[in-house]
């Protein structure tokens, strides 16, 4: 099989698979990556970081821990071959797992230039912006942030009321 065929086979198996399929998925992605597939490099990085296993097990992938050094290497290789998902994943690894915005930002910028919307959102938020992609994908469904915003609005209205009524 060619690299793109190996990638497609791995991706199909990943989409319909389970934890038991991880060794075969990894094997297919490694062969595809060795053939030069940037998409396979990005998916292999996700698998090595532990995100794929976490998704299979129903855990939030942001807390997954795997082989971060090897995942970072595959993300870098994929990003250097022009894959915006690989660039985003490397930026996310640096910002979320290693707490290093300085190293994350250039990878987010590369991903954003490649059309990656979540990278654009993270760049807009900066190093102290929201670490999670969207309200729907947060563990709390985004309600904690909504409650904080509503609470702030109520507090500001109360301050304004007190200031005008003396």
Coordinates of N, CA and C in Angstrom, one line a residue:
X1 N 0.8 -1.2 0.0 CA 0.0 0.0 0.0 C 0.9 1.3 0.0
X2 N 0.3 2.3 -0.6 CA 1.0 3.6 -0.6 C 0.7 4.3 0.7
X3 N 1.5 5.4 0.9 CA 1.3 6.1 2.2 C 0.0 6.7 2.4
X4 N -0.7 7.2 1.4 CA -2.0 7.8 1.6 C -3.1 6.6 1.8
X5 N -2.8 5.5 1.2 CA -3.7 4.3 1.5 C -3.6 3.8 2.9
X6 N -2.3 3.8 3.4 CA -2.1 3.4 4.7 C -2.7 4.3 5.7
X7 N -2.6 5.6 5.4 CA -3.2 6.6 6.3 C -4.8 6.4 6.3
X8 N -5.4 6.3 5.1 CA -6.8 6.1 5.1 C -7.3 4.8 5.8
X9 N -6.5 3.8 5.7 CA -6.8 2.5 6.4 C -6.7 2.8 7.9
X10 N -5.7 3.5 8.4 CA -5.5 3.8 9.8 C -6.7 4.7 10.3
X11 N -7.0 5.7 9.5 CA -8.0 6.6 9.9 C -9.4 5.9 10.0
X12 N -9.7 5.1 9.0 CA -11.0 4.3 9.1 C -11.0 3.4 10.3
X13 N -9.9 2.8 10.6 CA -9.9 1.9 11.8 C -10.0 2.7 13.1
X14 N -9.4 3.9 13.1 CA -9.5 4.8 14.3 C -10.9 5.2 14.4
X15 N -11.6 5.7 13.4 CA -12.9 6.2 13.5 C -13.9 5.1 13.9
X16 N -13.7 3.9 13.6 CA -14.6 2.8 14.0 C -14.1 1.8 15.0
X17 N -12.9 2.1 15.5 CA -12.2 1.2 16.4 C -12.4 1.4 17.9
X18 N -11.5 0.7 18.6 CA -11.5 0.7 20.0 C -10.1 0.7 20.5
X19 N -9.9 0.7 21.8 CA -8.6 0.6 22.4 C -7.8 -0.6 21.9
X20 N -8.5 -1.7 21.7 CA -7.8 -2.9 21.2 C -7.2 -2.7 19.8
X21 N -7.7 -1.7 19.1 CA -7.2 -1.5 17.7 C -6.0 -0.5 17.7
X22 N -5.6 0.1 18.9 CA -4.6 1.1 18.9 C -3.2 0.5 18.3
X23 N -2.8 -0.7 18.6 CA -1.5 -1.1 18.0 C -1.5 -1.2 16.5
X24 N -2.6 -1.6 15.9 CA -2.7 -1.6 14.4 C -2.8 -0.2 13.9
X25 N -3.6 0.6 14.5 CA -3.7 2.0 14.1 C -2.3 2.7 14.1
X26 N -1.6 2.5 15.2 CA -0.2 3.0 15.3 C 0.7 2.5 14.1
X27 N 0.6 1.2 13.9 CA 1.4 0.6 12.9 C 1.1 1.2 11.5
X28 N -0.2 1.4 11.2 CA -0.6 2.0 9.9 C -0.1 3.4 9.8
X29 N -0.3 4.2 10.8 CA 0.1 5.6 10.8 C 1.7 5.7 10.7
X30 N 2.4 4.8 11.4 CA 3.9 4.9 11.3 C 4.3 4.6 9.9
X31 N 3.7 3.6 9.3 CA 4.1 3.2 7.9 C 3.8 4.4 6.9
X32 N 2.6 5.0 7.1 CA 2.2 6.1 6.3 C 3.1 7.3 6.5
X33 N 3.4 7.6 7.8 CA 4.3 8.7 8.1 C 5.7 8.5 7.5
X34 N 6.2 7.3 7.6 CA 7.5 6.9 7.0 C 7.5 7.2 5.5
X35 N 6.3 7.1 4.9 CA 6.2 7.3 3.4 C 6.0 8.8 3.1
X36 N 5.9 9.6 4.2 CA 5.8 11.1 4.0 C 4.5 11.7 4.2
X37 N 3.5 11.0 4.7 CA 2.2 11.6 5.0 C 2.2 12.5 6.2
X38 N 2.0 13.8 5.9 CA 1.9 14.8 7.0 C 0.6 14.5 7.9
X39 N -0.5 14.1 7.3 CA -1.7 13.8 8.0 C -1.5 12.6 9.0
X40 N -0.7 11.6 8.5 CA -0.4 10.5 9.4 C 0.5 10.9 10.5
X41 N 1.4 11.8 10.2 CA 2.3 12.3 11.3 C 1.4 13.0 12.4
X42 N 0.5 13.8 12.0 CA -0.4 14.5 13.0 C -1.2 13.5 13.8
X43 N -1.8 12.5 13.1 CA -2.6 11.5 13.8 C -1.8 10.6 14.7
X44 N -0.6 10.3 14.3 CA 0.3 9.5 15.1 C 0.7 10.3 16.3
X45 N 0.9 11.6 16.2 CA 1.2 12.4 17.4 C 0.0 12.4 18.4
X46 N -1.2 12.5 17.9 CA -2.4 12.4 18.8 C -2.4 11.0 19.5
X47 N -2.1 10.0 18.8 CA -2.1 8.7 19.4 C -1.0 8.5 20.4
X48 N 0.2 9.0 20.1 CA 1.3 8.9 21.1 C 1.1 9.8 22.3
X49 N 0.5 11.0 22.1 CA 0.2 11.9 23.2 C -0.8 11.3 24.2
X50 N -1.6 10.3 23.7 CA -2.6 9.7 24.5 C -4.0 10.1 24.3
X51 N -4.2 11.1 23.4 CA -5.5 11.6 23.1 C -6.4 10.6 22.4
X52 N -5.9 9.8 21.6 CA -6.8 8.8 20.9 C -7.3 7.8 21.9
X53 N -6.4 7.3 22.8 CA -6.9 6.3 23.8 C -7.9 7.0 24.7
X54 N -7.7 8.2 25.1 CA -8.6 8.9 26.0 C -10.0 9.0 25.3
X55 N -10.0 9.3 24.0 CA -11.3 9.4 23.3 C -12.0 8.1 23.3
X56 N -11.2 7.0 23.0 CA -11.8 5.7 23.0 C -12.4 5.3 24.3
X57 N -11.7 5.7 25.4 CA -12.1 5.4 26.8 C -13.2 6.3 27.3
X58 N -13.5 7.4 26.6 CA -14.5 8.3 27.0 C -14.0 9.4 28.0
X59 N -12.7 9.6 28.0 CA -12.1 10.6 28.9 C -11.9 11.9 28.1
X60 N -11.8 13.0 28.8 CA -11.4 14.2 28.1 C -10.0 14.2 27.7
X61 N -9.7 14.3 26.3 CA -8.4 14.1 25.8 C -7.3 15.1 26.3
X62 N -7.8 16.2 26.8 CA -6.8 17.2 27.3 C -6.0 16.8 28.5
X63 N -6.6 15.8 29.2 CA -5.9 15.3 30.4 C -5.0 14.1 30.1
X64 N -5.1 13.6 28.9 CA -4.3 12.4 28.5 C -2.8 12.6 28.6
X65 N -2.1 11.6 29.0 CA -0.7 11.6 29.1 C -0.1 10.4 28.4
X66 N 0.8 10.6 27.5 CA 1.5 9.6 26.8 C 2.9 9.9 26.6
X67 N 3.5 9.6 25.5 CA 4.8 9.9 25.1 C 4.9 11.3 24.5
X68 N 5.0 12.3 25.3 CA 4.9 13.7 24.8 C 6.1 14.0 23.9
X69 N 7.3 13.5 24.2 CA 8.5 13.8 23.4 C 8.3 13.3 22.0
X70 N 7.9 12.0 21.9 CA 7.7 11.5 20.5 C 6.5 12.1 19.8
X71 N 5.4 12.4 20.6 CA 4.3 13.1 20.0 C 4.7 14.4 19.4
X72 N 5.5 15.2 20.2 CA 5.9 16.5 19.7 C 6.8 16.4 18.5
X73 N 7.6 15.4 18.4 CA 8.4 15.2 17.2 C 7.6 14.9 16.0
X74 N 6.6 14.1 16.1 CA 5.7 13.8 14.9 C 4.9 15.0 14.6
X75 N 4.4 15.7 15.6 CA 3.7 17.0 15.3 C 4.6 17.9 14.5
X76 N 5.8 18.1 15.0 CA 6.7 19.0 14.3 C 7.0 18.6 12.9
X77 N 7.2 17.3 12.6 CA 7.4 16.8 11.3 C 6.2 17.1 10.4
X78 N 5.0 16.8 10.9 CA 3.8 17.0 10.1 C 3.6 18.5 9.8
X79 N 3.9 19.3 10.8 CA 3.7 20.8 10.7 C 4.7 21.3 9.6
X80 N 5.9 20.8 9.7 CA 6.9 21.3 8.7 C 6.6 20.8 7.3
X81 N 5.7 19.9 7.2 CA 5.3 19.4 5.8 C 4.0 20.1 5.5
X82 N 3.5 21.1 6.3 CA 2.4 21.9 5.9 C 1.1 21.5 6.5
X83 N 1.0 20.6 7.5 CA -0.2 20.1 8.0 C -0.6 21.1 9.2
X84 N -1.7 21.9 9.0 CA -2.1 22.8 10.1 C -2.6 22.1 11.4
X85 N -3.1 20.9 11.3 CA -3.6 20.2 12.4 C -2.4 19.7 13.3
X86 N -1.3 19.4 12.6 CA -0.1 19.0 13.3 C 0.5 20.2 14.1
X87 N 0.5 21.4 13.4 CA 1.0 22.6 14.0 C 0.2 23.0 15.2
X88 N -1.2 22.9 15.0 CA -2.1 23.2 16.2 C -1.8 22.3 17.3
X89 N -1.7 21.0 17.0 CA -1.5 20.0 18.1 C -0.2 20.2 18.8
X90 N 0.9 20.6 18.1 CA 2.1 20.9 18.8 C 2.0 22.2 19.7
X91 N 1.3 23.2 19.2 CA 1.1 24.4 20.0 C 0.3 24.0 21.2
X92 N -0.8 23.2 21.1 CA -1.6 22.8 22.2 C -0.8 22.0 23.2
X93 N 0.1 21.1 22.7 CA 0.9 20.3 23.6 C 1.8 21.3 24.5
X94 N 2.4 22.3 23.8 CA 3.3 23.2 24.5 C 2.5 24.0 25.5
X95 N 1.3 24.5 25.1 CA 0.5 25.4 26.0 C -0.2 24.7 27.1
X96 N -0.8 23.6 26.8 CA -1.6 22.9 27.8 C -0.8 21.9 28.6
X97 N 0.0 21.1 28.0 CA 0.7 20.1 28.8 C 2.0 20.6 29.4
X98 N 2.7 21.5 28.7 CA 4.0 22.0 29.2 C 3.9 23.4 29.7
X99 N 2.8 24.1 29.6 CA 2.7 25.4 30.1 C 3.6 26.4 29.5
X100 N 4.0 26.3 28.2 CA 5.0 27.2 27.6 C 4.4 27.9 26.4
X101 N 3.7 29.1 26.7 CA 3.1 29.8 25.6 C 4.1 30.3 24.6
X102 N 5.3 30.6 25.0 CA 6.4 31.1 24.1 C 6.7 30.1 23.0
X103 N 6.7 28.8 23.4 CA 6.9 27.8 22.4 C 5.6 27.5 21.6
X104 N 4.5 27.7 22.2 CA 3.2 27.3 21.6 C 2.8 28.3 20.5
X105 N 3.0 29.6 20.8 CA 2.5 30.6 19.9 C 3.0 30.5 18.5
X106 N 4.2 30.3 18.2 CA 4.6 30.1 16.7 C 3.9 29.0 16.0
X107 N 3.6 27.9 16.8 CA 2.9 26.8 16.1 C 1.5 27.1 15.9
X108 N 0.9 27.8 16.9 CA -0.5 28.3 16.7 C -0.6 29.2 15.5
X109 N 0.4 30.1 15.3 CA 0.4 31.0 14.2 C 0.5 30.3 12.9
X110 N 1.4 29.3 12.9 CA 1.5 28.5 11.6 C 0.2 27.8 11.3
X111 N -0.4 27.2 12.3 CA -1.7 26.5 12.1 C -2.8 27.5 11.6
X112 N -2.8 28.7 12.2 CA -3.8 29.8 11.8 C -3.6 30.2 10.4
X113 N -2.3 30.3 10.0 CA -2.0 30.6 8.6 C -2.5 29.5 7.6
X114 N -2.6 28.3 8.2 CA -3.0 27.2 7.4 C -4.6 27.0 7.4
X115 N -5.3 28.0 8.1 CA -6.7 28.0 8.1 C -7.3 27.3 9.3
X116 N -6.5 27.0 10.4 CA -7.0 26.3 11.6 C -7.7 27.3 12.5
X117 N -9.1 27.2 12.6 CA -9.9 28.2 13.3 C -9.6 28.2 14.8
X118 N -9.4 27.0 15.4 CA -9.1 27.0 16.8 C -7.8 27.6 17.2
X119 N -6.8 27.5 16.3 CA -5.5 28.2 16.5 C -5.8 29.7 16.5
X120 N -6.6 30.2 15.6 CA -6.9 31.6 15.6 C -7.6 32.1 16.9
X121 N -8.5 31.3 17.4 CA -9.2 31.6 18.7 C -8.2 31.6 19.8
X122 N -7.3 30.7 19.8 CA -6.3 30.6 20.9 C -5.3 31.8 20.8
X123 N -4.9 32.2 19.6 CA -4.1 33.4 19.5 C -4.8 34.6 20.0
X124 N -6.1 34.7 19.7 CA -6.9 35.9 20.1 C -6.9 35.9 21.6
X125 N -7.0 34.8 22.3 CA -7.0 34.7 23.7 C -5.7 35.0 24.4
X126 N -4.6 34.7 23.7 CA -3.3 34.9 24.3 C -2.9 33.8 25.3
X127 N -1.8 34.0 26.0 CA -1.4 33.0 27.0 C -2.3 32.8 28.2
X128 N -3.1 33.8 28.4 CA -4.0 33.7 29.6 C -5.5 33.6 29.1
X129 N -5.6 33.3 27.8 CA -7.0 33.1 27.2 C -7.5 31.8 27.6
X130 N -8.6 31.5 27.1 CA -9.3 30.2 27.4 C -8.5 29.0 26.8
X131 N -8.2 28.0 27.7 CA -7.4 26.9 27.2 C -8.3 25.8 26.4
X132 N -9.6 25.9 26.5 CA -10.4 24.9 25.8 C -11.0 25.5 24.5
X133 N -11.2 24.6 23.6 CA -11.6 25.0 22.2 C -13.0 25.7 22.1
X134 N -14.0 25.2 22.7 CA -15.3 25.9 22.6 C -16.2 25.5 23.8
X135 N -17.2 26.2 24.0 CA -18.1 25.9 25.1 C -18.6 24.5 25.1
X136 N -19.0 24.0 23.9 CA -19.5 22.7 23.8 C -18.6 21.6 24.1
X137 N -17.3 21.8 24.0 CA -16.3 20.8 24.2 C -15.6 20.9 25.6
X138 N -16.1 21.8 26.4 CA -15.6 21.9 27.8 C -16.2 20.8 28.7
X139 N -15.5 20.4 29.7 CA -16.0 19.4 30.6 C -17.3 19.9 31.3
X140 N -17.4 21.2 31.6 CA -18.5 21.7 32.3 C -19.6 22.3 31.3
X141 N -19.4 22.1 30.0 CA -20.4 22.5 29.0 C -20.3 24.1 28.9
X142 N -19.4 24.7 29.5 CA -19.3 26.2 29.4 C -20.1 27.0 30.4
X143 N -20.8 26.3 31.3 CA -21.7 27.0 32.2 C -20.9 27.8 33.2
X144 N -19.7 27.3 33.6 CA -18.9 28.0 34.6 C -18.5 29.4 34.1
X145 N -18.1 29.5 32.8 CA -17.7 30.7 32.2 C -19.0 31.6 32.1
X146 N -20.1 31.1 31.6 CA -21.3 31.8 31.5 C -21.7 32.4 32.9
X147 N -21.6 31.6 33.9 CA -22.0 32.1 35.3 C -21.1 33.2 35.7
X148 N -19.8 33.1 35.4 CA -18.9 34.2 35.7 C -19.2 35.5 35.0
X149 N -19.5 35.4 33.7 CA -19.9 36.6 32.9 C -21.1 37.2 33.4
X150 N -22.2 36.4 33.7 CA -23.4 36.9 34.2 C -23.2 37.6 35.6
X151 N -22.4 36.9 36.4 CA -22.1 37.4 37.8 C -21.4 38.8 37.7
X152 N -20.5 38.9 36.7 CA -19.8 40.2 36.5 C -20.8 41.3 36.1
X153 N -21.7 40.9 35.2 CA -22.6 41.9 34.7 C -23.5 42.4 35.8
X154 N -24.0 41.5 36.7 CA -24.8 41.8 37.8 C -24.1 42.7 38.8
X155 N -22.8 42.4 39.0 CA -22.0 43.2 39.9 C -21.8 44.6 39.3
X156 N -21.5 44.7 38.1 CA -21.4 46.1 37.4 C -22.7 46.9 37.5
X157 N -23.8 46.2 37.3 CA -25.1 46.9 37.3 C -25.3 47.4 38.8
X158 N -25.0 46.6 39.7 CA -25.2 47.0 41.1 C -24.3 48.2 41.5
X159 N -23.0 48.1 41.0 CA -22.1 49.3 41.3 C -22.6 50.5 40.6
X160 N -23.1 50.4 39.4 CA -23.7 51.6 38.7 C -24.9 52.1 39.4
X161 N -25.8 51.2 39.9 CA -27.0 51.6 40.7 C -26.6 52.4 41.9
X162 N -25.6 51.8 42.7 CA -25.2 52.5 43.9 C -24.6 53.8 43.7
X163 N -23.8 53.9 42.6 CA -23.1 55.1 42.2 C -24.1 56.2 41.8
X164 N -25.2 55.9 41.2 CA -26.1 56.9 40.8 C -27.2 57.3 41.8
X165 N -27.4 56.4 42.8 CA -28.4 56.7 43.9 C -27.7 57.2 45.1
X166 N -26.4 57.2 45.1 CA -25.7 57.8 46.2 C -25.6 57.0 47.4

